[in-house]
Structures are given as structure tokens and as C-alpha cells.
XYZ file of N, CA and C in Angstrom:
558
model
N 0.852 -1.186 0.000
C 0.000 0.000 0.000
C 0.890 1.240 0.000
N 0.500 1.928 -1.053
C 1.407 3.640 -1.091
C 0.874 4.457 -0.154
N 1.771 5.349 0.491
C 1.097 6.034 1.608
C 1.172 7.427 0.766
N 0.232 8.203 1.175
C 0.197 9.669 0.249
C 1.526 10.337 1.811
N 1.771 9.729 2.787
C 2.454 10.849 4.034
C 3.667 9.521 3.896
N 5.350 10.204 3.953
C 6.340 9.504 4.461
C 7.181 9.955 3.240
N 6.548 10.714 2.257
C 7.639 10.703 1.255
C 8.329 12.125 1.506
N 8.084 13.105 2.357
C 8.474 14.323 2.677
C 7.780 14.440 4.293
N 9.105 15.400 4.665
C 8.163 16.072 6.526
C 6.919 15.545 6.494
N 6.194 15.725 7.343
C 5.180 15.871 7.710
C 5.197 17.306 8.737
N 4.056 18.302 8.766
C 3.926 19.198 9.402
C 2.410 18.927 10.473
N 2.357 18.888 12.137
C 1.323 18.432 12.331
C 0.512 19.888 13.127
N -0.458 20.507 12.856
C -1.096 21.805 13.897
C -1.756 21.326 15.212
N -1.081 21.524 16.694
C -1.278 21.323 17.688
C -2.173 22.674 17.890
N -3.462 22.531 18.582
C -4.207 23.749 19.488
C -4.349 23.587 20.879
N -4.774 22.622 21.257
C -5.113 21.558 22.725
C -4.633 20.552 22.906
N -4.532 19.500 23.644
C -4.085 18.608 24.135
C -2.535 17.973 23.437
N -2.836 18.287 21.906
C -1.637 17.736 21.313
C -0.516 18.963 21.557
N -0.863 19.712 22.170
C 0.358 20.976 23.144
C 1.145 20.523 23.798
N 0.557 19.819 24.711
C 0.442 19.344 25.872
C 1.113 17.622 26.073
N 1.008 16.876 25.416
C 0.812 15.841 24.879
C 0.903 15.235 23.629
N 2.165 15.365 22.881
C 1.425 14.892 21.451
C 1.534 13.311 20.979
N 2.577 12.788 21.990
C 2.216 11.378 21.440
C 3.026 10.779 20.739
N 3.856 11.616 19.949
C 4.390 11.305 18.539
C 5.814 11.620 18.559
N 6.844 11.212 17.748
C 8.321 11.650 18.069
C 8.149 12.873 17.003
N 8.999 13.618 16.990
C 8.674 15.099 16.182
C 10.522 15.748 16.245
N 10.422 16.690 15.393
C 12.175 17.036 14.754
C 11.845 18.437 15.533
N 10.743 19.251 15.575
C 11.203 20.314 16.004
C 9.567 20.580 16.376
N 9.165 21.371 17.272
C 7.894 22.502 16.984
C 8.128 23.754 17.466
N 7.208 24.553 16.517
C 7.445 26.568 16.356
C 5.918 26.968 16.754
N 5.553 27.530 17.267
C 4.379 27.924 17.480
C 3.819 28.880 16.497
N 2.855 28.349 15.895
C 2.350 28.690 14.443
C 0.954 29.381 14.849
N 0.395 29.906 13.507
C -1.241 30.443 13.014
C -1.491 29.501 11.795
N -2.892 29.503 12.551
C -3.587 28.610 11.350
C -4.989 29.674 11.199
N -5.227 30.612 10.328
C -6.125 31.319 9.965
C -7.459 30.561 9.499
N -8.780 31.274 9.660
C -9.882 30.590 9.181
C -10.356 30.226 10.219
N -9.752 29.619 11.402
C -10.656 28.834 12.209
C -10.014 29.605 13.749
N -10.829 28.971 14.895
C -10.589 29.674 16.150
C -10.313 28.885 17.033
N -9.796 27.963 18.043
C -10.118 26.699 19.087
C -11.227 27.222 19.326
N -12.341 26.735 19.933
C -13.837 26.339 20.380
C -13.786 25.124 21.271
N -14.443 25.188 22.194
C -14.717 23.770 23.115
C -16.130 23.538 23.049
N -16.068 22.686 22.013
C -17.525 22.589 20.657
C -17.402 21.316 20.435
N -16.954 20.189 21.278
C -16.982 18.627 20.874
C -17.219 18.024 22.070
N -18.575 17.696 22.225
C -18.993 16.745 22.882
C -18.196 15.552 22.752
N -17.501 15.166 24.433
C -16.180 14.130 23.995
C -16.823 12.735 24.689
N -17.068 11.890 23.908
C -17.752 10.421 24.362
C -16.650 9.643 24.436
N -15.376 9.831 24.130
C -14.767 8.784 24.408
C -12.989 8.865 25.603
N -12.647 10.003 25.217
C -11.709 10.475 25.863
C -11.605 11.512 27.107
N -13.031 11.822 26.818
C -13.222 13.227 28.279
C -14.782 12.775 28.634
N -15.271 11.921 28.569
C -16.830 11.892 28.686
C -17.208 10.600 28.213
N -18.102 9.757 28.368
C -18.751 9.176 27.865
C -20.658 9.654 27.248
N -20.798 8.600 26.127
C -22.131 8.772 25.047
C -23.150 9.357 26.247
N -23.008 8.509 27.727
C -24.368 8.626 28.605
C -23.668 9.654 29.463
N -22.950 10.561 29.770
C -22.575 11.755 30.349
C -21.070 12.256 29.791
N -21.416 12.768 29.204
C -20.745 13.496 27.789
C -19.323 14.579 28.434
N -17.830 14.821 28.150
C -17.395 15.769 28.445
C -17.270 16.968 27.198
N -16.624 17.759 27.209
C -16.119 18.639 26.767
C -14.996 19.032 25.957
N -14.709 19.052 25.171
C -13.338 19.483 24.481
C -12.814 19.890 23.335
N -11.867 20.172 22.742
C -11.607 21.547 21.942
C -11.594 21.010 20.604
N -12.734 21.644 19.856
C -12.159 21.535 18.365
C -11.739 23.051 17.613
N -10.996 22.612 16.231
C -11.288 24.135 15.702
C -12.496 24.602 14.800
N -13.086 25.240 15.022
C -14.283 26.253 14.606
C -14.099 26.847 13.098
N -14.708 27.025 12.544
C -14.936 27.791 11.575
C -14.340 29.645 12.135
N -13.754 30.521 11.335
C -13.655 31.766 11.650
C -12.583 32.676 12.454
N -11.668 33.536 12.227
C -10.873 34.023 13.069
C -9.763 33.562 12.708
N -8.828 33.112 14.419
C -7.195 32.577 14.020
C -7.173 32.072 15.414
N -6.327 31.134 15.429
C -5.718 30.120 16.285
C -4.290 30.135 16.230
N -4.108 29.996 17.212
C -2.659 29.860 17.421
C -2.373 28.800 18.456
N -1.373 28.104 17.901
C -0.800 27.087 18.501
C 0.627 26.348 18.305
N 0.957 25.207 17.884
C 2.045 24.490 17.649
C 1.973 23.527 16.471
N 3.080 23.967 15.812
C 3.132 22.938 14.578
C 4.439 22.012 14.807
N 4.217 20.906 14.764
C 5.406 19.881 14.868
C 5.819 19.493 13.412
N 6.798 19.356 13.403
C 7.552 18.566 12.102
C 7.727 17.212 12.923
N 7.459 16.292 11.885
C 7.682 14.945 12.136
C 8.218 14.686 10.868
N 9.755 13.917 11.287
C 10.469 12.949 10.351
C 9.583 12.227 9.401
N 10.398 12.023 7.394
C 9.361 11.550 7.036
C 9.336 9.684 7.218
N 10.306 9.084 7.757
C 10.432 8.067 8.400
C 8.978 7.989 9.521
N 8.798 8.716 9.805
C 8.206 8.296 11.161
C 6.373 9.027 10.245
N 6.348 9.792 9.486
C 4.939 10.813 9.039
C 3.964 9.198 9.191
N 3.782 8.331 8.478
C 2.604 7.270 8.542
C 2.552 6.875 9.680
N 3.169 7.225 10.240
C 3.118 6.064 11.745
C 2.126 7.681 12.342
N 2.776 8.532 12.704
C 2.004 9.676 13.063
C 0.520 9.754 13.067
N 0.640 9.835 11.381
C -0.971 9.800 11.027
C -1.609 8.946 11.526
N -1.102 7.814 11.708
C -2.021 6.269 12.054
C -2.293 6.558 13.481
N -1.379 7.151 13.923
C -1.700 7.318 15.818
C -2.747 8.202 15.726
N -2.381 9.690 14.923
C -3.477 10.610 14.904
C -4.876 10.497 14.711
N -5.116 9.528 13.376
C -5.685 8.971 13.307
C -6.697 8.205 14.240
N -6.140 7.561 15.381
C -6.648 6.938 16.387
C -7.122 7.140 17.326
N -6.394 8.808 17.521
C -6.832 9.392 18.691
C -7.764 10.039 18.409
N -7.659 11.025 17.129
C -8.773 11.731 17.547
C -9.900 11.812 16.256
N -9.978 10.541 15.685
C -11.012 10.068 15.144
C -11.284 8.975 15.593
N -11.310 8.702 17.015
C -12.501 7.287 17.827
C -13.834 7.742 17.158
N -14.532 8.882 16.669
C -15.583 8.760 16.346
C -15.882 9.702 15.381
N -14.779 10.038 15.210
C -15.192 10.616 13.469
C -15.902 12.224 13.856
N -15.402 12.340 14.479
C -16.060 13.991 15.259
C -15.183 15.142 14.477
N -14.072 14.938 13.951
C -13.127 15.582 13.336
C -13.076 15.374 11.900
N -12.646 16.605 11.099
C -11.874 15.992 9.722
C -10.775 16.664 9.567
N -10.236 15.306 8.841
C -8.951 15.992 8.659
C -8.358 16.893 7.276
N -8.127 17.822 7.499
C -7.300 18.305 6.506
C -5.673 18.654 6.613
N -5.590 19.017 4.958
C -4.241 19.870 5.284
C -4.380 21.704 4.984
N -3.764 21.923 5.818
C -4.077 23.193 5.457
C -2.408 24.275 6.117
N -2.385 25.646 5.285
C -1.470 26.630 5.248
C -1.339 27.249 6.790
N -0.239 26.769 7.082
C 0.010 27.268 8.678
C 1.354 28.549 8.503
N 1.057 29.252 9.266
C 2.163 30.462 9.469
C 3.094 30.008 10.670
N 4.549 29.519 10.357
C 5.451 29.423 11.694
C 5.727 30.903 12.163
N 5.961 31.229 13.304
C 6.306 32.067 14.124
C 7.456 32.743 13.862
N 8.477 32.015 13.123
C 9.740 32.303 12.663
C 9.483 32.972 10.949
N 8.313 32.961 10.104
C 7.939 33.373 8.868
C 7.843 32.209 7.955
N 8.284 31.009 7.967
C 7.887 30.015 7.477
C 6.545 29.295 7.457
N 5.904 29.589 5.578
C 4.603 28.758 5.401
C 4.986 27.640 5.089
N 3.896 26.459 5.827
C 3.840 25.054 5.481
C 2.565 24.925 5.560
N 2.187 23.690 5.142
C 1.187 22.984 5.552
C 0.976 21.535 6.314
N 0.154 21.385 7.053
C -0.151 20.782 7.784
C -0.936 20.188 8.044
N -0.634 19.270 8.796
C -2.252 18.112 9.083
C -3.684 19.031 10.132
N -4.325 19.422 9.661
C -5.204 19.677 10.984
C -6.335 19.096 10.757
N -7.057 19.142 12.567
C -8.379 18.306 12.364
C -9.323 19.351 13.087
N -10.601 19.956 12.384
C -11.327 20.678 12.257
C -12.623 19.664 12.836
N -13.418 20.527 13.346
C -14.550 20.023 13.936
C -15.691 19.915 12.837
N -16.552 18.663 12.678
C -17.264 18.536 11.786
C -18.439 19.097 12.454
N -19.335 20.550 11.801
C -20.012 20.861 12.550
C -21.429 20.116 11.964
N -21.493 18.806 11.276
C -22.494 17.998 11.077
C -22.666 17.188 11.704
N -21.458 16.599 12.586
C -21.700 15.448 13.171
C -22.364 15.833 14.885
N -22.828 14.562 14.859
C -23.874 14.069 16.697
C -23.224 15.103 17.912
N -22.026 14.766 17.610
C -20.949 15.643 18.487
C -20.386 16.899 18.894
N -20.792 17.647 17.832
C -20.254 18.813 17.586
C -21.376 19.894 18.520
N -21.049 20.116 19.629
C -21.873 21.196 20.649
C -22.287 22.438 19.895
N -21.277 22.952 19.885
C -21.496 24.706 18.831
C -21.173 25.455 19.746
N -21.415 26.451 19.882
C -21.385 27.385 21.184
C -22.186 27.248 22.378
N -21.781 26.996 23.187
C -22.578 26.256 24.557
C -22.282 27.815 25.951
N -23.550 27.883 26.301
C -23.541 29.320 27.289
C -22.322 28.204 29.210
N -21.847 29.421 29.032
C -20.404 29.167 30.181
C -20.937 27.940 31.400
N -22.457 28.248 31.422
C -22.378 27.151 32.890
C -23.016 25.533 32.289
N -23.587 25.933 31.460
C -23.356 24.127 30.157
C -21.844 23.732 30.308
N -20.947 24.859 30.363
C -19.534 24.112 29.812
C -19.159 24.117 30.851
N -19.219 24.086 32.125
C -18.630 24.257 33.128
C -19.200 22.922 33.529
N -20.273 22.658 33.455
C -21.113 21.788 33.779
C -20.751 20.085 33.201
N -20.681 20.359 32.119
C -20.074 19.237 31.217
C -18.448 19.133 31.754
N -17.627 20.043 31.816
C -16.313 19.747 32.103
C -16.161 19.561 33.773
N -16.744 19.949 34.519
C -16.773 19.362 35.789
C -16.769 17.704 36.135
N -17.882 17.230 35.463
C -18.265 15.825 35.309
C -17.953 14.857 34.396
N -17.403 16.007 33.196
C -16.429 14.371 32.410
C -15.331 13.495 32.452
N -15.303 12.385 32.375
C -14.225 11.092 32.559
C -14.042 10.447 31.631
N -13.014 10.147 31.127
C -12.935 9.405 29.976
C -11.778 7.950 29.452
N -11.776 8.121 28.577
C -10.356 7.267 28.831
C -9.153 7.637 28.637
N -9.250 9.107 28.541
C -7.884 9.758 28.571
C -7.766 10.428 30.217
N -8.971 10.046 30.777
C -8.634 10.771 32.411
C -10.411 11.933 32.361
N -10.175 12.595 33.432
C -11.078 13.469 33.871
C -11.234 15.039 32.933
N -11.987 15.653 33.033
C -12.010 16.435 31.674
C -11.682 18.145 32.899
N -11.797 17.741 33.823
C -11.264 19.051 33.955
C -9.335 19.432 34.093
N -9.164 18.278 34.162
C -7.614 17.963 34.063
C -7.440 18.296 32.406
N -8.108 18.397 31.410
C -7.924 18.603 29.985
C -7.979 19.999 29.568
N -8.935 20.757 30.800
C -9.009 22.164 30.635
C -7.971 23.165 31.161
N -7.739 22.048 32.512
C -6.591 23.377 33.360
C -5.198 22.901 32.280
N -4.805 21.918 32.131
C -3.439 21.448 31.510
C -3.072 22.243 30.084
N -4.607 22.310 29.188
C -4.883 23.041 28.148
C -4.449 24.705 28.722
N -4.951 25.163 29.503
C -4.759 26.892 29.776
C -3.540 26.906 30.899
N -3.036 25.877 31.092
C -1.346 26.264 31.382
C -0.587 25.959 30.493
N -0.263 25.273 29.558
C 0.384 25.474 28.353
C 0.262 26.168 27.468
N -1.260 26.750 27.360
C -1.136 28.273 26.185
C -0.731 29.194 26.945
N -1.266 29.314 28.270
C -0.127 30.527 28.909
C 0.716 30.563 29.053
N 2.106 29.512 29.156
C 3.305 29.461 28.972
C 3.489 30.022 27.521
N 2.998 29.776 26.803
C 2.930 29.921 25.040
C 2.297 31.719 24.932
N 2.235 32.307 26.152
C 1.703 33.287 25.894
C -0.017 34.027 25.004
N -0.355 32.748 25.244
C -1.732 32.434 24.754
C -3.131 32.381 25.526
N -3.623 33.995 25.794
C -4.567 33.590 26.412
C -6.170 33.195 25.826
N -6.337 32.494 26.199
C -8.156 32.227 25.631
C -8.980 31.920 26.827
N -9.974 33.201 26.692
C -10.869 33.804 28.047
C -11.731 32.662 28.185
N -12.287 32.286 27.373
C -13.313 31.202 27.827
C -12.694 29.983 28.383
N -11.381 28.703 27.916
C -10.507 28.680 29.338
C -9.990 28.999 30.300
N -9.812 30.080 30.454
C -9.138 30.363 31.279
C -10.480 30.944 31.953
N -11.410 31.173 32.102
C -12.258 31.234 33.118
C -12.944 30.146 33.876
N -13.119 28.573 32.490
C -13.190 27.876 32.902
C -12.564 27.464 34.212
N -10.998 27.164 33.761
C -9.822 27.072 34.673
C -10.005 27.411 36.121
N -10.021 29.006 36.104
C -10.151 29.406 36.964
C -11.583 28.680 38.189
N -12.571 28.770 37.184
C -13.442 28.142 38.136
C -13.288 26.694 38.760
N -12.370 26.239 37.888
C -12.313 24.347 37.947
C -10.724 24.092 39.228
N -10.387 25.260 39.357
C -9.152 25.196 39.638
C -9.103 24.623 41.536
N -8.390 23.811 41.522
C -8.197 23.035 42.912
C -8.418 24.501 44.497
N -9.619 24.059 45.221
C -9.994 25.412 45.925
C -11.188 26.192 45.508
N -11.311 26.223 44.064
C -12.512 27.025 43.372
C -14.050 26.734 43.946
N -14.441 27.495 45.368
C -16.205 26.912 45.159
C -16.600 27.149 44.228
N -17.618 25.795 43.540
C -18.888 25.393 42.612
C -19.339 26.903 42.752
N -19.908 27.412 41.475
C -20.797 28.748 41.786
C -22.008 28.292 41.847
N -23.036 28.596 42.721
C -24.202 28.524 43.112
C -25.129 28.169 41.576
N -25.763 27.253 41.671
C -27.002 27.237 40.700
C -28.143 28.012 41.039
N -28.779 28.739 39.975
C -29.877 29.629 39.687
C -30.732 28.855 39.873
């Protein structure tokens, strides 16, 4: 079988967890823009932060704006193996698609890259959810990657190291954060 990835780099766009975590052996990462789209925590997560019967929370990219995050180069020795992991992780249910698309490195270098965009057709895809839905959902999700508020604080301490703030984590955060009283229900 010919692989269309292994015959050159591979370039991969990290926003969330793959920040944090990516899984994969990699030659270098620059913290890049990927225009067009925004992170959003717009994916109902059934398998890694939540399950189908109490659902967590977690980040896809959105339609609109700019994102900023991390682009890894991966050896092209190693690019199929990548994909196949990528692949695995974060299409358990097909909540994502993948493309390639034109990333800006930080240093002025365009590439392109693997990214996975939120399918806003599929079962999964939340949309914009008002702050105490998401607070609500990320309080209580578990998954098989662990607890989902551990996905939010880990997520908004590595973009803030990265100099990256995004208000709607980081308020999350703040509320989820070890000490934080629950805010009162209405």
C-alpha cells in the first residue's frame, strides 16, 4: 500500500491537548497560526473526556478568526506512523476531519499541515454552549484519557506558557481550579 504521508516532513497543527501531549516523536515545533478557524470547546467528547451517557467537553477548531498554537515537524520516516496514531486518537468517532491546510510558523515560514477541524455535522459537535453548560459538562467528564477538567486546566497552562490567552478557558480554569467553590445554581 502507497502512503500519500512519508515521502516528505510531515507538518502536524497542535491547538489543545496535542500541546500538551502529542504522542508522537517530532524534529522540532514553532508555534504557528492557522487562519480561518478559532479553538472552540464545541466537541462533545464520548470517548476520551466523557462518555455517550454523560458526555465531556473538548476543543475543536471552529470555523472563523485565528488560532494559534504548535506545529510539529515529524520525520518523514516516522509521518505514517504519526498519522495512524493521529488517526486513532482523535477520530474514535469521526467527530473531526482531517485536513491539510497553510500554517504560518512564528519564525515566517509557510507550510502545511495536518489539521483536524470540527465537523459541525456530526452528533458531536456542541457549537457554542452558554459558560455554565460548559462548566457543567467539564466538571463531570471522565474518559479514557482521564477526567475532563484535568484537559481544561493542563490546556490553559500550556497556552499561557505559550503566551496564549483564551478567556473562555481560562475562566473555565479558573473556576475548575483546585480550591474554586462550585458557583451557586440559579
Amino acid at each position: 500500500m502507497t502512503s500519500q504521508f512519508g515521502a516528505t516532513e510531515l507538518w502536524v497543527f497542535g491547538y489543545g491537548s496535542l500541546i500538551w501531549r502529542p504522542g508522537f516523536d517530532f524534529e522540532e515545533s514553532v508555534p504557528a497560526r492557522l487562519h480561518g478557524y478559532h479553538r472552540s470547546l464545541c466537541i462533545f467528547s464520548h470517548v476520551h473526556r466523557g462518555t455517550p451517557e454523560r458526555p465531556g467537553l473538548v476543543l475543536g477548531l471552529d470555523r472563523g478568526g485565528v488560532c494559534r498554537g504548535l506545529a510539529f515537524r515529524v520525520a518523514p520516516r516516522k509521518a505514517q506512523e504519526t498519522v495512524d496514531y493521529l488517526r486513532a486518537r482523535e477520530q474514535a468517532t469521526a467527530v473531526y476531519l482531517e485536513r491539510q491546510m497553510p500554517v504560518r510558523l512564528e519564525d515566517g515560514r509557510n507550510v502545511t499541515a495536518l489539521v483536524y477541524v470540527a465537523d459541525r455535522k456530526h452528533l458531536q459537535y456542541a457549537g457554542r454552549l452558554p459558560r455554565e453548560q460548559q462548566l457543567e459538562l467539564v466538571r463531570h467528564g471522565r474518559g479514557s484519557s482521564g477526567e475532563n477538567p484535568d484537559y481544561v486546566l493542563l490546556t490553559d497552562e500550556h497556552l499561557r506558557k505559550m503566551g496564549i490567552f483564551d478567556p473562555v478557558l481560562a475562566g473555565l480554569a479558573q473556576a475548575l481550579a483546585p480550591g474554586a467553590a462550585p458557583r451557586p445554581k440559579h
